Amino acid sequence: MSVSIELFPFLSDNYCILVHDNATGATASIDAIDPAPILDMLTQKNWTLSDIFVTHHHWDHTDGILSLKNMFDIRVTGPAGEANKIGGLDNTVSGGDTISLGETTFEIIDTPGHTLGHISYFDRSNKNLFCGDALFSLGCGRMFEGTPAPMWAGLKSLRQLPDDTSVYCGHEYSAANAKFALSVDPHNKALQNRVEQITDLLKSGQPTVPFNLGEDKLANPFLRADSPALAQNLNMPLNNPDTVFAALRKAKDTF
Ligand code: ZN
Ligand code: FE
């Protein structure tokens, strides 16, 4: 039931993540951009890969799947909604399903918008969320597929998770997200505090991931589309969070 987690950078801003179920030794890679960094970490930890949990179909989350499948006897689980876009899947899941890694259970949450079938994996007993490119600290994934309302709905389901959840996302985007967040919500104290944390972490060469969900709920404009204060800053109606979310997402794209 307890897990050990390794998070390590690859290329300019991707994160590789390994989750190891301590009771059984089962080990999952959350997405798989490339076999090399994953193999290095497995060797370093003396872990054997048993699973890949895929969040969405983009190459920087899937390109390593087939080579890892050739090297290990693994089960690859991914989003049912994108099964035709991901090679090597053994198992498909969608919102409401669960998947286990040894003695650890993950709940699947639909988080569409970055891609239509994007899913996130939540380990409720250890309060760890693996959300790919759906949610970042102070930001969210670019909306490549679909429309704002379902994306906002997906982020609201992540927002319902406990405050003391640790969020493991797929990229180090916090610095750029911080600049945009401050531009739309300059008087938010929680945001100012989080930006300070991020600046300090990056200055000392540390990742800003995982991050605390409770802090992000108060600071991330994309989790606050229904906040009256934020709507007021943007001169937008107070009673239409879908519209506020759409405007935020659009503004970030050209920021
Ligand atoms: Zn992506
Ligand atoms: Fe990505």
PDB file of C-alpha atoms and ligand atoms in Angstrom:
ATOM      1  CA  MET A   1       0.000   0.000   0.000  1.00  0.00           C
ATOM      2  CA  SER A   2       2.861   2.408   0.606  1.00  0.00           C
ATOM      3  CA  VAL A   3       4.720   3.591  -2.474  1.00  0.00           C
ATOM      4  CA  SER A   4       8.110   5.064  -3.332  1.00  0.00           C
ATOM      5  CA  ILE A   5       8.204   7.599  -6.138  1.00  0.00           C
ATOM      6  CA  GLU A   6      11.048   8.828  -8.321  1.00  0.00           C
ATOM      7  CA  LEU A   7      10.603  11.945 -10.453  1.00  0.00           C
ATOM      8  CA  PHE A   8      13.407  12.953 -12.826  1.00  0.00           C
ATOM      9  CA  PRO A   9      13.743  15.401 -15.715  1.00  0.00           C
ATOM     10  CA  PHE A  10      14.246  14.504 -19.375  1.00  0.00           C
ATOM     11  CA  LEU A  11      14.799  16.799 -22.386  1.00  0.00           C
ATOM     12  CA  SER A  12      14.048  20.454 -21.732  1.00  0.00           C
ATOM     13  CA  ASP A  13      11.006  20.244 -19.475  1.00  0.00           C
ATOM     14  CA  ASN A  14       9.531  16.707 -19.340  1.00  0.00           C
ATOM     15  CA  TYR A  15       9.325  14.703 -16.130  1.00  0.00           C
ATOM     16  CA  CYS A  16       9.685  10.922 -15.991  1.00  0.00           C
ATOM     17  CA  ILE A  17       7.919   9.361 -12.995  1.00  0.00           C
ATOM     18  CA  LEU A  18       8.271   5.884 -11.508  1.00  0.00           C
ATOM     19  CA  VAL A  19       5.887   4.601  -8.832  1.00  0.00           C
ATOM     20  CA  HIS A  20       6.989   1.550  -6.841  1.00  0.00           C
ATOM     21  CA  ASP A  21       4.578  -0.463  -4.699  1.00  0.00           C
ATOM     22  CA  ASN A  22       6.704  -1.273  -1.653  1.00  0.00           C
ATOM     23  CA  ALA A  23       4.749  -4.388  -0.629  1.00  0.00           C
ATOM     24  CA  THR A  24       5.062  -6.259  -3.929  1.00  0.00           C
ATOM     25  CA  GLY A  25       7.797  -4.503  -5.892  1.00  0.00           C
ATOM     26  CA  ALA A  26       5.425  -3.757  -8.772  1.00  0.00           C
ATOM     27  CA  THR A  27       6.669  -0.621 -10.546  1.00  0.00           C
ATOM     28  CA  ALA A  28       4.849   1.638 -12.973  1.00  0.00           C
ATOM     29  CA  SER A  29       6.216   4.307 -15.248  1.00  0.00           C
ATOM     30  CA  ILE A  30       3.729   7.147 -15.577  1.00  0.00           C
ATOM     31  CA  ASP A  31       3.892   7.694 -19.347  1.00  0.00           C
ATOM     32  CA  ALA A  32       7.078   6.778 -21.178  1.00  0.00           C
ATOM     33  CA  ILE A  33       8.823   9.349 -23.320  1.00  0.00           C
ATOM     34  CA  ASP A  34      12.042   7.378 -23.855  1.00  0.00           C
ATOM     35  CA  PRO A  35      13.428   4.097 -22.509  1.00  0.00           C
ATOM     36  CA  ALA A  36      16.916   5.396 -21.642  1.00  0.00           C
ATOM     37  CA  PRO A  37      16.239   7.629 -18.610  1.00  0.00           C
ATOM     38  CA  ILE A  38      13.662   5.149 -17.304  1.00  0.00           C
ATOM     39  CA  LEU A  39      16.102   2.241 -17.559  1.00  0.00           C
ATOM     40  CA  ASP A  40      18.790   4.278 -15.793  1.00  0.00           C
ATOM     41  CA  MET A  41      16.494   4.999 -12.851  1.00  0.00           C
ATOM     42  CA  LEU A  42      15.220   1.400 -12.666  1.00  0.00           C
ATOM     43  CA  THR A  43      18.827   0.174 -12.475  1.00  0.00           C
ATOM     44  CA  GLN A  44      19.749   2.774  -9.894  1.00  0.00           C
ATOM     45  CA  LYS A  45      16.806   1.762  -7.685  1.00  0.00           C
ATOM     46  CA  ASN A  46      17.055  -1.952  -8.463  1.00  0.00           C
ATOM     47  CA  TRP A  47      13.390  -1.942  -9.524  1.00  0.00           C
ATOM     48  CA  THR A  48      11.797  -4.028 -12.294  1.00  0.00           C
ATOM     49  CA  LEU A  49       9.186  -2.410 -14.513  1.00  0.00           C
ATOM     50  CA  SER A  50       5.768  -4.092 -14.370  1.00  0.00           C
ATOM     51  CA  ASP A  51       3.448  -1.404 -15.746  1.00  0.00           C
ATOM     52  CA  ILE A  52       3.104   1.736 -17.779  1.00  0.00           C
ATOM     53  CA  PHE A  53       0.183   4.035 -16.962  1.00  0.00           C
ATOM     54  CA  VAL A  54      -0.444   6.318 -19.943  1.00  0.00           C
ATOM     55  CA  THR A  55      -2.231   9.665 -19.510  1.00  0.00           C
ATOM     56  CA  HIS A  56      -2.630  10.729 -23.162  1.00  0.00           C
ATOM     57  CA  HIS A  57      -1.485  10.039 -26.678  1.00  0.00           C
ATOM     58  CA  HIS A  58       1.174  12.739 -27.238  1.00  0.00           C
ATOM     59  CA  TRP A  59       4.591  11.476 -28.360  1.00  0.00           C
ATOM     60  CA  ASP A  60       6.384  12.921 -25.331  1.00  0.00           C
ATOM     61  CA  HIS A  61       4.312  10.562 -23.156  1.00  0.00           C
ATOM     62  CA  THR A  62       4.217   7.464 -25.377  1.00  0.00           C
ATOM     63  CA  ASP A  63       7.317   7.170 -27.603  1.00  0.00           C
ATOM     64  CA  GLY A  64       9.118   4.826 -25.176  1.00  0.00           C
ATOM     65  CA  ILE A  65       6.276   2.313 -24.733  1.00  0.00           C
ATOM     66  CA  LEU A  66       7.143  -0.223 -27.443  1.00  0.00           C
ATOM     67  CA  SER A  67      10.861  -0.462 -26.625  1.00  0.00           C
ATOM     68  CA  LEU A  68      10.097  -0.933 -22.925  1.00  0.00           C
ATOM     69  CA  LYS A  69       7.588  -3.635 -23.875  1.00  0.00           C
ATOM     70  CA  ASN A  70      10.352  -5.451 -25.741  1.00  0.00           C
ATOM     71  CA  MET A  71      12.578  -5.363 -22.659  1.00  0.00           C
ATOM     72  CA  PHE A  72      10.119  -6.172 -19.866  1.00  0.00           C
ATOM     73  CA  ASP A  73       7.071  -8.318 -19.319  1.00  0.00           C
ATOM     74  CA  ILE A  74       4.785  -5.377 -18.661  1.00  0.00           C
ATOM     75  CA  ARG A  75       1.140  -4.404 -18.795  1.00  0.00           C
ATOM     76  CA  VAL A  76       0.420  -1.088 -20.514  1.00  0.00           C
ATOM     77  CA  THR A  77      -2.728   0.732 -19.375  1.00  0.00           C
ATOM     78  CA  GLY A  78      -4.062   3.818 -21.133  1.00  0.00           C
ATOM     79  CA  PRO A  79      -7.115   5.924 -21.931  1.00  0.00           C
ATOM     80  CA  ALA A  80      -9.981   4.084 -23.648  1.00  0.00           C
ATOM     81  CA  GLY A  81     -10.817   7.287 -25.514  1.00  0.00           C
ATOM     82  CA  GLU A  82      -7.411   7.335 -27.213  1.00  0.00           C
ATOM     83  CA  ALA A  83      -6.780   3.598 -27.608  1.00  0.00           C
ATOM     84  CA  ASN A  84      -6.547   3.932 -31.395  1.00  0.00           C
ATOM     85  CA  LYS A  85      -3.799   6.564 -31.082  1.00  0.00           C
ATOM     86  CA  ILE A  86      -1.492   4.704 -28.660  1.00  0.00           C
ATOM     87  CA  GLY A  87       0.519   1.651 -29.736  1.00  0.00           C
ATOM     88  CA  GLY A  88       1.101  -1.228 -27.325  1.00  0.00           C
ATOM     89  CA  LEU A  89      -1.857  -0.837 -24.958  1.00  0.00           C
ATOM     90  CA  ASP A  90      -2.904  -4.034 -23.140  1.00  0.00           C
ATOM     91  CA  ASN A  91      -5.633  -2.498 -21.060  1.00  0.00           C
ATOM     92  CA  THR A  92      -7.878   0.545 -21.450  1.00  0.00           C
ATOM     93  CA  VAL A  93      -9.570   2.532 -18.689  1.00  0.00           C
ATOM     94  CA  SER A  94     -11.701   5.642 -18.298  1.00  0.00           C
ATOM     95  CA  GLY A  95     -13.188   7.798 -15.537  1.00  0.00           C
ATOM     96  CA  GLY A  96     -14.595   5.755 -12.641  1.00  0.00           C
ATOM     97  CA  ASP A  97     -12.415   2.689 -13.317  1.00  0.00           C
ATOM     98  CA  THR A  98      -9.602   1.612 -11.020  1.00  0.00           C
ATOM     99  CA  ILE A  99      -6.275  -0.013 -11.778  1.00  0.00           C
ATOM    100  CA  SER A 100      -3.975  -1.638  -9.273  1.00  0.00           C
ATOM    101  CA  LEU A 101      -0.222  -1.704  -8.954  1.00  0.00           C
ATOM    102  CA  GLY A 102       0.527  -4.491  -6.533  1.00  0.00           C
ATOM    103  CA  GLU A 103      -1.395  -3.546  -3.395  1.00  0.00           C
ATOM    104  CA  THR A 104      -1.910   0.079  -4.441  1.00  0.00           C
ATOM    105  CA  THR A 105      -5.100   1.170  -6.176  1.00  0.00           C
ATOM    106  CA  PHE A 106      -5.434   4.084  -8.565  1.00  0.00           C
ATOM    107  CA  GLU A 107      -8.724   5.742  -9.418  1.00  0.00           C
ATOM    108  CA  ILE A 108      -9.074   6.919 -13.010  1.00  0.00           C
ATOM    109  CA  ILE A 109     -10.378  10.468 -13.474  1.00  0.00           C
ATOM    110  CA  ASP A 110     -11.391  11.861 -16.866  1.00  0.00           C
ATOM    111  CA  THR A 111      -9.473  15.093 -17.516  1.00  0.00           C
ATOM    112  CA  PRO A 112     -10.217  15.998 -21.149  1.00  0.00           C
ATOM    113  CA  GLY A 113      -9.148  19.130 -22.999  1.00  0.00           C
ATOM    114  CA  HIS A 114      -5.388  18.927 -23.516  1.00  0.00           C
ATOM    115  CA  THR A 115      -6.453  15.835 -25.458  1.00  0.00           C
ATOM    116  CA  LEU A 116     -10.012  14.497 -25.665  1.00  0.00           C
ATOM    117  CA  GLY A 117      -9.388  11.203 -23.856  1.00  0.00           C
ATOM    118  CA  HIS A 118      -6.787  12.431 -21.343  1.00  0.00           C
ATOM    119  CA  ILE A 119      -7.005  10.606 -17.984  1.00  0.00           C
ATOM    120  CA  SER A 120      -5.396  11.095 -14.575  1.00  0.00           C
ATOM    121  CA  TYR A 121      -4.468   8.453 -11.974  1.00  0.00           C
ATOM    122  CA  PHE A 122      -5.212   9.085  -8.290  1.00  0.00           C
ATOM    123  CA  ASP A 123      -3.846   6.940  -5.460  1.00  0.00           C
ATOM    124  CA  ARG A 124      -6.268   7.850  -2.662  1.00  0.00           C
ATOM    125  CA  SER A 125      -4.529   5.972   0.136  1.00  0.00           C
ATOM    126  CA  ASN A 126      -1.239   7.811  -0.399  1.00  0.00           C
ATOM    127  CA  LYS A 127      -2.864  10.954  -1.832  1.00  0.00           C
ATOM    128  CA  ASN A 128      -0.757  11.113  -4.975  1.00  0.00           C
ATOM    129  CA  LEU A 129      -2.187  12.395  -8.248  1.00  0.00           C
ATOM    130  CA  PHE A 130      -0.548  11.656 -11.596  1.00  0.00           C
ATOM    131  CA  CYS A 131      -2.173  14.009 -14.073  1.00  0.00           C
ATOM    132  CA  GLY A 132       0.055  14.125 -17.167  1.00  0.00           C
ATOM    133  CA  ASP A 133      -0.585  17.399 -18.982  1.00  0.00           C
ATOM    134  CA  ALA A 134      -4.056  18.097 -17.531  1.00  0.00           C
ATOM    135  CA  LEU A 135      -2.964  20.214 -14.569  1.00  0.00           C
ATOM    136  CA  PHE A 136       0.313  21.990 -13.854  1.00  0.00           C
ATOM    137  CA  SER A 137       1.244  24.134 -10.895  1.00  0.00           C
ATOM    138  CA  LEU A 138      -0.438  27.512 -11.540  1.00  0.00           C
ATOM    139  CA  GLY A 139      -1.570  26.318 -14.963  1.00  0.00           C
ATOM    140  CA  CYS A 140      -3.181  23.637 -17.059  1.00  0.00           C
ATOM    141  CA  GLY A 141      -2.451  21.926 -20.354  1.00  0.00           C
ATOM    142  CA  ARG A 142      -2.949  23.783 -23.602  1.00  0.00           C
ATOM    143  CA  MET A 143      -6.386  22.933 -24.995  1.00  0.00           C
ATOM    144  CA  PHE A 144      -5.494  21.011 -28.155  1.00  0.00           C
ATOM    145  CA  GLU A 145      -8.697  19.002 -28.450  1.00  0.00           C
ATOM    146  CA  GLY A 146     -12.283  19.699 -27.456  1.00  0.00           C
ATOM    147  CA  THR A 147     -13.957  22.642 -25.814  1.00  0.00           C
ATOM    148  CA  PRO A 148     -13.502  24.636 -22.582  1.00  0.00           C
ATOM    149  CA  ALA A 149     -16.537  23.352 -20.632  1.00  0.00           C
ATOM    150  CA  PRO A 150     -15.473  19.667 -20.371  1.00  0.00           C
ATOM    151  CA  MET A 151     -11.894  20.741 -19.635  1.00  0.00           C
ATOM    152  CA  TRP A 152     -13.096  22.950 -16.775  1.00  0.00           C
ATOM    153  CA  ALA A 153     -15.268  20.063 -15.535  1.00  0.00           C
ATOM    154  CA  GLY A 154     -12.216  17.771 -15.490  1.00  0.00           C
ATOM    155  CA  LEU A 155     -10.174  20.312 -13.540  1.00  0.00           C
ATOM    156  CA  LYS A 156     -13.064  20.672 -11.084  1.00  0.00           C
ATOM    157  CA  SER A 157     -12.948  16.921 -10.422  1.00  0.00           C
ATOM    158  CA  LEU A 158      -9.243  17.260  -9.643  1.00  0.00           C
ATOM    159  CA  ARG A 159     -10.080  20.195  -7.382  1.00  0.00           C
ATOM    160  CA  GLN A 160     -12.381  17.930  -5.343  1.00  0.00           C
ATOM    161  CA  LEU A 161      -9.436  15.773  -4.282  1.00  0.00           C
ATOM    162  CA  PRO A 162      -8.016  16.304  -0.770  1.00  0.00           C
ATOM    163  CA  ASP A 163      -5.910  19.411  -0.128  1.00  0.00           C
ATOM    164  CA  ASP A 164      -2.951  17.339   1.047  1.00  0.00           C
ATOM    165  CA  THR A 165      -2.684  15.590  -2.328  1.00  0.00           C
ATOM    166  CA  SER A 166       0.735  15.669  -3.992  1.00  0.00           C
ATOM    167  CA  VAL A 167       0.430  16.428  -7.693  1.00  0.00           C
ATOM    168  CA  TYR A 168       2.859  14.841 -10.151  1.00  0.00           C
ATOM    169  CA  CYS A 169       2.468  16.448 -13.590  1.00  0.00           C
ATOM    170  CA  GLY A 170       4.315  15.823 -16.841  1.00  0.00           C
ATOM    171  CA  HIS A 171       6.282  19.046 -17.300  1.00  0.00           C
ATOM    172  CA  GLU A 172       8.207  21.764 -15.481  1.00  0.00           C
ATOM    173  CA  TYR A 173       6.135  24.766 -16.574  1.00  0.00           C
ATOM    174  CA  SER A 174       5.735  26.534 -13.235  1.00  0.00           C
ATOM    175  CA  ALA A 175       7.855  29.619 -13.975  1.00  0.00           C
ATOM    176  CA  ALA A 176       5.981  30.542 -17.167  1.00  0.00           C
ATOM    177  CA  ASN A 177       2.653  29.703 -15.517  1.00  0.00           C
ATOM    178  CA  ALA A 178       3.530  31.963 -12.587  1.00  0.00           C
ATOM    179  CA  LYS A 179       4.005  34.990 -14.860  1.00  0.00           C
ATOM    180  CA  PHE A 180       0.623  34.501 -16.498  1.00  0.00           C
ATOM    181  CA  ALA A 181      -1.146  33.794 -13.199  1.00  0.00           C
ATOM    182  CA  LEU A 182       0.217  37.000 -11.659  1.00  0.00           C
ATOM    183  CA  SER A 183      -0.958  38.972 -14.697  1.00  0.00           C
ATOM    184  CA  VAL A 184      -4.597  37.893 -14.205  1.00  0.00           C
ATOM    185  CA  ASP A 185      -4.687  37.651 -10.406  1.00  0.00           C
ATOM    186  CA  PRO A 186      -2.073  40.126  -9.123  1.00  0.00           C
ATOM    187  CA  HIS A 187      -3.545  40.661  -5.632  1.00  0.00           C
ATOM    188  CA  ASN A 188      -3.900  36.983  -4.683  1.00  0.00           C
ATOM    189  CA  LYS A 189      -1.705  36.392  -1.594  1.00  0.00           C
ATOM    190  CA  ALA A 190      -1.727  32.590  -1.998  1.00  0.00           C
ATOM    191  CA  LEU A 191      -0.506  33.042  -5.557  1.00  0.00           C
ATOM    192  CA  GLN A 192       2.226  35.457  -4.499  1.00  0.00           C
ATOM    193  CA  ASN A 193       3.407  32.956  -1.871  1.00  0.00           C
ATOM    194  CA  ARG A 194       3.446  30.071  -4.333  1.00  0.00           C
ATOM    195  CA  VAL A 195       5.373  32.151  -6.895  1.00  0.00           C
ATOM    196  CA  GLU A 196       7.963  32.903  -4.224  1.00  0.00           C
ATOM    197  CA  GLN A 197       8.291  29.156  -3.457  1.00  0.00           C
ATOM    198  CA  ILE A 198       8.652  28.353  -7.165  1.00  0.00           C
ATOM    199  CA  THR A 199      11.300  31.021  -7.673  1.00  0.00           C
ATOM    200  CA  ASP A 200      13.323  29.706  -4.708  1.00  0.00           C
ATOM    201  CA  LEU A 201      13.069  26.072  -5.812  1.00  0.00           C
ATOM    202  CA  LEU A 202      14.133  26.829  -9.380  1.00  0.00           C
ATOM    203  CA  LYS A 203      16.974  29.075  -8.190  1.00  0.00           C
ATOM    204  CA  SER A 204      18.378  26.174  -6.182  1.00  0.00           C
ATOM    205  CA  GLY A 205      17.997  23.798  -9.138  1.00  0.00           C
ATOM    206  CA  GLN A 206      15.084  21.848  -7.648  1.00  0.00           C
ATOM    207  CA  PRO A 207      11.876  20.753  -9.386  1.00  0.00           C
ATOM    208  CA  THR A 208       8.613  22.513  -8.457  1.00  0.00           C
ATOM    209  CA  VAL A 209       6.895  19.112  -8.852  1.00  0.00           C
ATOM    210  CA  PRO A 210       5.318  17.423  -6.988  1.00  0.00           C
ATOM    211  CA  PHE A 211       3.253  20.308  -5.682  1.00  0.00           C
ATOM    212  CA  ASN A 212       0.549  20.578  -3.042  1.00  0.00           C
ATOM    213  CA  LEU A 213      -2.975  20.533  -4.479  1.00  0.00           C
ATOM    214  CA  GLY A 214      -4.477  22.577  -1.646  1.00  0.00           C
ATOM    215  CA  GLU A 215      -2.052  25.462  -2.278  1.00  0.00           C
ATOM    216  CA  ASP A 216      -2.692  25.287  -6.000  1.00  0.00           C
ATOM    217  CA  LYS A 217      -6.467  25.402  -5.488  1.00  0.00           C
ATOM    218  CA  LEU A 218      -5.983  28.859  -3.943  1.00  0.00           C
ATOM    219  CA  ALA A 219      -3.337  30.079  -6.395  1.00  0.00           C
ATOM    220  CA  ASN A 220      -3.935  28.541  -9.840  1.00  0.00           C
ATOM    221  CA  PRO A 221      -6.273  30.725 -11.941  1.00  0.00           C
ATOM    222  CA  PHE A 222      -7.348  27.657 -13.946  1.00  0.00           C
ATOM    223  CA  LEU A 223      -8.701  26.110 -10.722  1.00  0.00           C
ATOM    224  CA  ARG A 224     -10.376  29.423  -9.825  1.00  0.00           C
ATOM    225  CA  ALA A 225     -12.518  30.149 -12.898  1.00  0.00           C
ATOM    226  CA  ASP A 226     -15.525  30.335 -10.553  1.00  0.00           C
ATOM    227  CA  SER A 227     -13.847  32.743  -8.133  1.00  0.00           C
ATOM    228  CA  PRO A 228     -15.671  36.112  -8.040  1.00  0.00           C
ATOM    229  CA  ALA A 229     -12.381  37.924  -7.395  1.00  0.00           C
ATOM    230  CA  LEU A 230     -10.784  36.489 -10.511  1.00  0.00           C
ATOM    231  CA  ALA A 231     -13.837  37.181 -12.691  1.00  0.00           C
ATOM    232  CA  GLN A 232     -13.812  40.751 -11.404  1.00  0.00           C
ATOM    233  CA  ASN A 233     -10.121  41.188 -12.311  1.00  0.00           C
ATOM    234  CA  LEU A 234     -10.966  40.072 -15.836  1.00  0.00           C
ATOM    235  CA  ASN A 235     -14.123  42.208 -16.057  1.00  0.00           C
ATOM    236  CA  MET A 236     -16.126  39.086 -16.706  1.00  0.00           C
ATOM    237  CA  PRO A 237     -19.534  37.896 -15.470  1.00  0.00           C
ATOM    238  CA  LEU A 238     -19.448  36.340 -11.995  1.00  0.00           C
ATOM    239  CA  ASN A 239     -21.883  33.557 -12.778  1.00  0.00           C
ATOM    240  CA  ASN A 240     -20.319  31.949 -15.828  1.00  0.00           C
ATOM    241  CA  PRO A 241     -17.137  30.019 -14.939  1.00  0.00           C
ATOM    242  CA  ASP A 242     -17.127  28.209 -18.316  1.00  0.00           C
ATOM    243  CA  THR A 243     -16.715  31.574 -20.046  1.00  0.00           C
ATOM    244  CA  VAL A 244     -14.064  32.736 -17.571  1.00  0.00           C
ATOM    245  CA  PHE A 245     -12.162  29.472 -18.028  1.00  0.00           C
ATOM    246  CA  ALA A 246     -12.347  29.783 -21.838  1.00  0.00           C
ATOM    247  CA  ALA A 247     -11.078  33.372 -21.682  1.00  0.00           C
ATOM    248  CA  LEU A 248      -8.199  32.392 -19.360  1.00  0.00           C
ATOM    249  CA  ARG A 249      -7.158  29.489 -21.570  1.00  0.00           C
ATOM    250  CA  LYS A 250      -7.254  31.680 -24.670  1.00  0.00           C
ATOM    251  CA  ALA A 251      -5.320  34.495 -23.020  1.00  0.00           C
ATOM    252  CA  LYS A 252      -2.592  32.087 -21.840  1.00  0.00           C
ATOM    253  CA  ASP A 253      -2.143  30.740 -25.375  1.00  0.00           C
ATOM    254  CA  THR A 254      -0.987  34.148 -26.608  1.00  0.00           C
ATOM    255  CA  PHE A 255       0.637  35.430 -23.394  1.00  0.00           C
TER     256      PHE A 255
HETATM  257 ZN    ZN B   1       0.749  16.488 -23.976  1.00  0.00          ZN
HETATM  258 FE    FE B   2       3.488  16.606 -22.662  1.00  0.00          FE
END
